Short mmCIF file of N, CA and C in Angstrom, two decimals:
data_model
loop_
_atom_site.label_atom_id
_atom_site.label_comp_id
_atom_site.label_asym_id
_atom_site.label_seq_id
_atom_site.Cartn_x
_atom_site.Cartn_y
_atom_site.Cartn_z
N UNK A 1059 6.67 80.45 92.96
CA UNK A 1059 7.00 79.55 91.86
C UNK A 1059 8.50 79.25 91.88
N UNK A 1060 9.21 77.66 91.64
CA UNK A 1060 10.22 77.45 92.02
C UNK A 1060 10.80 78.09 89.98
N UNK A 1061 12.12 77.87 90.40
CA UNK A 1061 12.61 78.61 88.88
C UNK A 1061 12.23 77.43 87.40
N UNK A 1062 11.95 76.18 88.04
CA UNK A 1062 11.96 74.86 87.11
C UNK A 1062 10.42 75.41 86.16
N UNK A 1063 9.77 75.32 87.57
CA UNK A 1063 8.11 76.10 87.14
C UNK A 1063 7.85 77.68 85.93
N UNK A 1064 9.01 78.40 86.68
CA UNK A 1064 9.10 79.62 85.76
C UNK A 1064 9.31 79.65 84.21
N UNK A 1065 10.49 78.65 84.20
CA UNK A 1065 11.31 78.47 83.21
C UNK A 1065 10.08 77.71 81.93
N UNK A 1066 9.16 76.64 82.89
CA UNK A 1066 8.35 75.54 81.81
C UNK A 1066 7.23 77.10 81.83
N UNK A 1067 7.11 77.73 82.69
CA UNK A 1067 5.85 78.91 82.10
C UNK A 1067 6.61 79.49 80.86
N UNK A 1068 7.63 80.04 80.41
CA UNK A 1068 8.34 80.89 79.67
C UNK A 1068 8.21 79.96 78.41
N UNK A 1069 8.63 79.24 78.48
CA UNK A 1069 8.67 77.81 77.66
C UNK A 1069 6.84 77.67 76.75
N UNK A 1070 5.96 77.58 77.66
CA UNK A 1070 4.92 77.36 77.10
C UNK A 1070 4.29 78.72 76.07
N UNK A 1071 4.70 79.85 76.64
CA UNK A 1071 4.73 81.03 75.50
C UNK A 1071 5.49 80.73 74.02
N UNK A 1072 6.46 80.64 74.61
CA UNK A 1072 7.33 80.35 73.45
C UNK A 1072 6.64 79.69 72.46
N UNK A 1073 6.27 78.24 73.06
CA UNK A 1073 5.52 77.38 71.80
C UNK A 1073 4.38 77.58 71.34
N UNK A 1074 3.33 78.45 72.19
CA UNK A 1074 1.73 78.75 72.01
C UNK A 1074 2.04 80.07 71.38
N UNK A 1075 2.87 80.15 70.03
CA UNK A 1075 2.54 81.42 69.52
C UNK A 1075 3.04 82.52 69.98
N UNK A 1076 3.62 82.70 71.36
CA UNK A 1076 4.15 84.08 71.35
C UNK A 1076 2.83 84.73 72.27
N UNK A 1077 3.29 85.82 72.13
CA UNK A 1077 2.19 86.64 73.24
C UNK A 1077 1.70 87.72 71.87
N UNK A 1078 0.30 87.84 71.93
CA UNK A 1078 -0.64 88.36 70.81
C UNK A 1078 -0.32 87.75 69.64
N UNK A 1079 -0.08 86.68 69.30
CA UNK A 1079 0.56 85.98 67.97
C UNK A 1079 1.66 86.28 67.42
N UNK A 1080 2.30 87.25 67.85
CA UNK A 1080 3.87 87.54 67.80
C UNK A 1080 4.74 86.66 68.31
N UNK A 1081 5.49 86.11 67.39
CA UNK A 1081 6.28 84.99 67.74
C UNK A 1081 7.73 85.54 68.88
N UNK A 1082 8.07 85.42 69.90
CA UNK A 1082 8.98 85.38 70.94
C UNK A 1082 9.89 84.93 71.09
N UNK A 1083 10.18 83.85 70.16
CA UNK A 1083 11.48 82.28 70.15
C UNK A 1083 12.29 83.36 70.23
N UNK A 1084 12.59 83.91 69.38
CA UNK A 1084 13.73 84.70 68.32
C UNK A 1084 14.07 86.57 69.12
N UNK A 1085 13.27 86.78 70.14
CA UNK A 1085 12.84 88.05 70.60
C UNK A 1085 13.87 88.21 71.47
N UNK A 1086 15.21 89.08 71.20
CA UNK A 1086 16.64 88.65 72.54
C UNK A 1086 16.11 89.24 73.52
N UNK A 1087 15.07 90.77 73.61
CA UNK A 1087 14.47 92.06 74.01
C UNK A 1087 13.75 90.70 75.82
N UNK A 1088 12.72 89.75 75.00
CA UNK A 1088 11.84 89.40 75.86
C UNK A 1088 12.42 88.02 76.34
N UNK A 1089 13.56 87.56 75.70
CA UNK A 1089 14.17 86.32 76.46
C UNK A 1089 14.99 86.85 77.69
N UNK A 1090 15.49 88.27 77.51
CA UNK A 1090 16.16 88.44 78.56
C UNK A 1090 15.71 88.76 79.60
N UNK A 1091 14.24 89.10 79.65
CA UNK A 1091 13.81 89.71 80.60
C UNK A 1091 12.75 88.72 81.00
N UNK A 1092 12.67 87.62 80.04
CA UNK A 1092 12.10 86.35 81.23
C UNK A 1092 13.29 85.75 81.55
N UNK A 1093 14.49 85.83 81.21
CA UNK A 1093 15.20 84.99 82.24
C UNK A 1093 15.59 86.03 83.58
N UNK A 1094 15.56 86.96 83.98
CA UNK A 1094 15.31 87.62 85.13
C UNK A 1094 13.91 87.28 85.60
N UNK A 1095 12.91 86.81 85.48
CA UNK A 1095 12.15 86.98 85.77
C UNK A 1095 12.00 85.69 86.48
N UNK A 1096 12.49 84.47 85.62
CA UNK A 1096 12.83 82.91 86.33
C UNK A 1096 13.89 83.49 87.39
N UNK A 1097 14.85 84.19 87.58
CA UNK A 1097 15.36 84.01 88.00
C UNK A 1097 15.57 85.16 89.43
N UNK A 1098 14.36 85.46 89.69
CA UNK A 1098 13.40 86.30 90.47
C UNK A 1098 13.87 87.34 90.50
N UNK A 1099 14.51 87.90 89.89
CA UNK A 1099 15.27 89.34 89.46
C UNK A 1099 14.10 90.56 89.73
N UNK A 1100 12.98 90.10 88.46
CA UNK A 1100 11.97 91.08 88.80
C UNK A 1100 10.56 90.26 88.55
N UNK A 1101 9.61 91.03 88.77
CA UNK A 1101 8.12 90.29 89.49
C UNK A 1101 7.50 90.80 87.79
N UNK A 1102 6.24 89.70 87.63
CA UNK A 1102 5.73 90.16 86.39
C UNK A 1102 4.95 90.60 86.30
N UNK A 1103 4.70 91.75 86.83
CA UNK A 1103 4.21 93.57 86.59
C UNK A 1103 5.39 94.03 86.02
N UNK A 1104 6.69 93.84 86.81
CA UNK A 1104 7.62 94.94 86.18
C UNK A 1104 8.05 94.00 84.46
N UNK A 1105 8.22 93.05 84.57
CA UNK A 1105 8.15 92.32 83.22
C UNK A 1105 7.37 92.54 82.27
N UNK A 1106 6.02 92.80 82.40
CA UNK A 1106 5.27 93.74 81.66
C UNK A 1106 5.56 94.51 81.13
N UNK A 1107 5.82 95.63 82.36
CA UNK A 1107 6.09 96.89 82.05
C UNK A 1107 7.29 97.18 81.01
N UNK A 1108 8.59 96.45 81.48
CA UNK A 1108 9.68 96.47 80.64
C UNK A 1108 9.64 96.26 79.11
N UNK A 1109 8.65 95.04 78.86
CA UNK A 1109 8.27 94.69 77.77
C UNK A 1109 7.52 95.17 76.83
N UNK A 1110 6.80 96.07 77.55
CA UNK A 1110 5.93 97.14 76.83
C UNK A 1110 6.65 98.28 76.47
N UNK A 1111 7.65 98.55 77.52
CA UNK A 1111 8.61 100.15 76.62
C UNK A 1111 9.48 99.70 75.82
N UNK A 1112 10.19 98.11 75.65
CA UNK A 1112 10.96 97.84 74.41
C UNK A 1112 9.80 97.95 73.27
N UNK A 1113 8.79 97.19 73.14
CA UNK A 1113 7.46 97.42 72.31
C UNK A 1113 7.32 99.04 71.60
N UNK A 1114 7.18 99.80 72.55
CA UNK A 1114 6.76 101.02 72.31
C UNK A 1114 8.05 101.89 71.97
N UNK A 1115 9.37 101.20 71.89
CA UNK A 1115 9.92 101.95 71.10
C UNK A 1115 10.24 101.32 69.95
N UNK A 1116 10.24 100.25 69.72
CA UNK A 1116 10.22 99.69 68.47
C UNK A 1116 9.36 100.27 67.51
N UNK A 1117 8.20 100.34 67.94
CA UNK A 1117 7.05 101.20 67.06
C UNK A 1117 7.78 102.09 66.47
N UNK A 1118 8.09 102.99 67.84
CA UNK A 1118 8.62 104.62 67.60
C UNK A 1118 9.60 104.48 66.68
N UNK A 1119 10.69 103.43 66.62
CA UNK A 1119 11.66 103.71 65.46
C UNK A 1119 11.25 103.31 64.36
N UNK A 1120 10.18 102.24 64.20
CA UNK A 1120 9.78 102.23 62.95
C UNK A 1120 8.78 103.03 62.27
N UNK A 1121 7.87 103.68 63.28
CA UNK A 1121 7.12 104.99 62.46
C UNK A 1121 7.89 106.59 62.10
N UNK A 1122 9.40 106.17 62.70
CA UNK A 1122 10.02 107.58 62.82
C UNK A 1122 11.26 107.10 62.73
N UNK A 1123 11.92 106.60 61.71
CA UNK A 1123 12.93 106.26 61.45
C UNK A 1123 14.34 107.20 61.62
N UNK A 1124 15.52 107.00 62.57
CA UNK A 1124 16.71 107.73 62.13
C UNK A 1124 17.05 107.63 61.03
N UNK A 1125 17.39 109.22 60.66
CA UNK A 1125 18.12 109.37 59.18
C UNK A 1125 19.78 108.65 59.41
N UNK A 1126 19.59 107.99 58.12
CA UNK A 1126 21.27 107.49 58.59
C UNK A 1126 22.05 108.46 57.42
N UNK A 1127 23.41 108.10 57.06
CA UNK A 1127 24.34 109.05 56.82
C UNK A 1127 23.65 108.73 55.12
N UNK A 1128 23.20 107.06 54.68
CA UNK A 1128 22.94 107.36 53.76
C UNK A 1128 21.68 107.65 52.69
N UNK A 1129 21.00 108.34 53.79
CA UNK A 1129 20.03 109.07 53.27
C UNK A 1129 20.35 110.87 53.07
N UNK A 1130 21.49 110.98 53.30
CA UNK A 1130 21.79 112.17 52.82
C UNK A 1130 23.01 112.15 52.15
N UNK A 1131 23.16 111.89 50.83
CA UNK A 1131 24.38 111.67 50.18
C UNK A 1131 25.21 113.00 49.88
N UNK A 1132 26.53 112.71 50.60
CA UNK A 1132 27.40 114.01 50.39
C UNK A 1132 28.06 113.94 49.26
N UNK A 1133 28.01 115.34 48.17
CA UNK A 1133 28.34 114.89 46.92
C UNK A 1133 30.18 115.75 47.67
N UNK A 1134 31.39 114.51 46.49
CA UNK A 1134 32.46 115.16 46.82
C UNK A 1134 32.78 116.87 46.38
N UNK A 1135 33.40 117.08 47.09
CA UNK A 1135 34.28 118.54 47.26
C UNK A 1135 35.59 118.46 46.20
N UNK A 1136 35.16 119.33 45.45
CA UNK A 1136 35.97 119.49 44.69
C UNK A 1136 37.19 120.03 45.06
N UNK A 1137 38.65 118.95 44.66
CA UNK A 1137 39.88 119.89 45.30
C UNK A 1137 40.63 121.27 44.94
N UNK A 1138 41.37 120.98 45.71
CA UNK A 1138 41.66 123.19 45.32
C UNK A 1138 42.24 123.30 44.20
N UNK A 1139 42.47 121.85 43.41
CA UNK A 1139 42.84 122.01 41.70
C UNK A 1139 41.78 122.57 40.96
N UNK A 1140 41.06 121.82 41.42
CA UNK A 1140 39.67 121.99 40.80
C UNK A 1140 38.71 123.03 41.30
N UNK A 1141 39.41 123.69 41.93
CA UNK A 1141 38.49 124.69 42.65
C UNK A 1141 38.24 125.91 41.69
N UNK A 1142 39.43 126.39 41.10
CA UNK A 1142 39.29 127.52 40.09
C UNK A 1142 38.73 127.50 39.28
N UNK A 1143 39.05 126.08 38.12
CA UNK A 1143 37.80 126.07 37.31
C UNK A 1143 36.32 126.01 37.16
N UNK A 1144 35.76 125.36 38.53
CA UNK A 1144 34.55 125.05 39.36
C UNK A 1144 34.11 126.80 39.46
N UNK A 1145 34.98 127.46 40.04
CA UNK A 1145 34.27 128.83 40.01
C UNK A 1145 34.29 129.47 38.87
N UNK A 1146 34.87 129.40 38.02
CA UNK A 1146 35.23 130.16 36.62
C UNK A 1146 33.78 129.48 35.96
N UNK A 1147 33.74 128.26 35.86
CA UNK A 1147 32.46 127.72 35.16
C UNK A 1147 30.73 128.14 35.87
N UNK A 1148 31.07 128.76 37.47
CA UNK A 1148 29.70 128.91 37.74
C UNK A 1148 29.62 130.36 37.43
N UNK A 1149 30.68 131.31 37.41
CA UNK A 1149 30.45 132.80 37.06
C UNK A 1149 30.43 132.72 35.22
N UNK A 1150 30.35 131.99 34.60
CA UNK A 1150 30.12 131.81 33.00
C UNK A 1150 28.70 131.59 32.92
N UNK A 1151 28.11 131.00 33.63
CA UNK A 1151 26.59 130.47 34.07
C UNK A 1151 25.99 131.53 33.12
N UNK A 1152 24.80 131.52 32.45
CA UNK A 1152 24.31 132.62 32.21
C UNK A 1152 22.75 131.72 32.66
N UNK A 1153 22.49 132.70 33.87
CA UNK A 1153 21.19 132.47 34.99
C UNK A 1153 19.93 133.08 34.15
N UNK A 1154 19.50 133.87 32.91
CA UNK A 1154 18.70 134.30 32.37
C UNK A 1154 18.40 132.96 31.68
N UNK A 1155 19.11 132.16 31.27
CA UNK A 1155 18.70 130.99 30.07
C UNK A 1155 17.30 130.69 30.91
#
């Protein structure tokens, strides 16, 4: 296939919906790896393949999300002004109430 041919195959995805009805226009993951692919970089088995482990980790981060910093909110540290009274008020505590 000359690259003109490649390029109008890539092209016709694009407009027929995407591949499984997932739209592609907008996909940077699968534009980049059909333009290697026009541009005989790699053969489409390995285009597949590539396309399927960006896929399959997308899943993975969205069924298993990284914790980011603000899902664990650090409450401030009280300074060493405030440090004495901070302990004076938790040994006043009375833990029986």
């Amino acid at each position: 296939m000359t690259i003109e041919s490649r390029r109008a195959t890539i092209q016709k995805l694009i407009d027929f919906e995407g591949i499984a009805g997932r739209p592609i226009a907008d996909d940077a993951d699968f534009l980049s790896l059909a333009e290697r692919w026009v541009n005989h970089e790699i053969d489409m088995p390995e285009m597949r393949r590539l396309y399927q482990a960006v896929r399959d980790e997308r899943r993975k981060r969205k069924l298993y999300p990284v914790p980011t910093a603000e899902s664990f909110p650090i409450e401030p540290r009280p300074s060493s002004d405030e440090a004495p009274s901070e302990i004076d008020r938790i040994t006043r505590c009375d833990f029986n109430e």
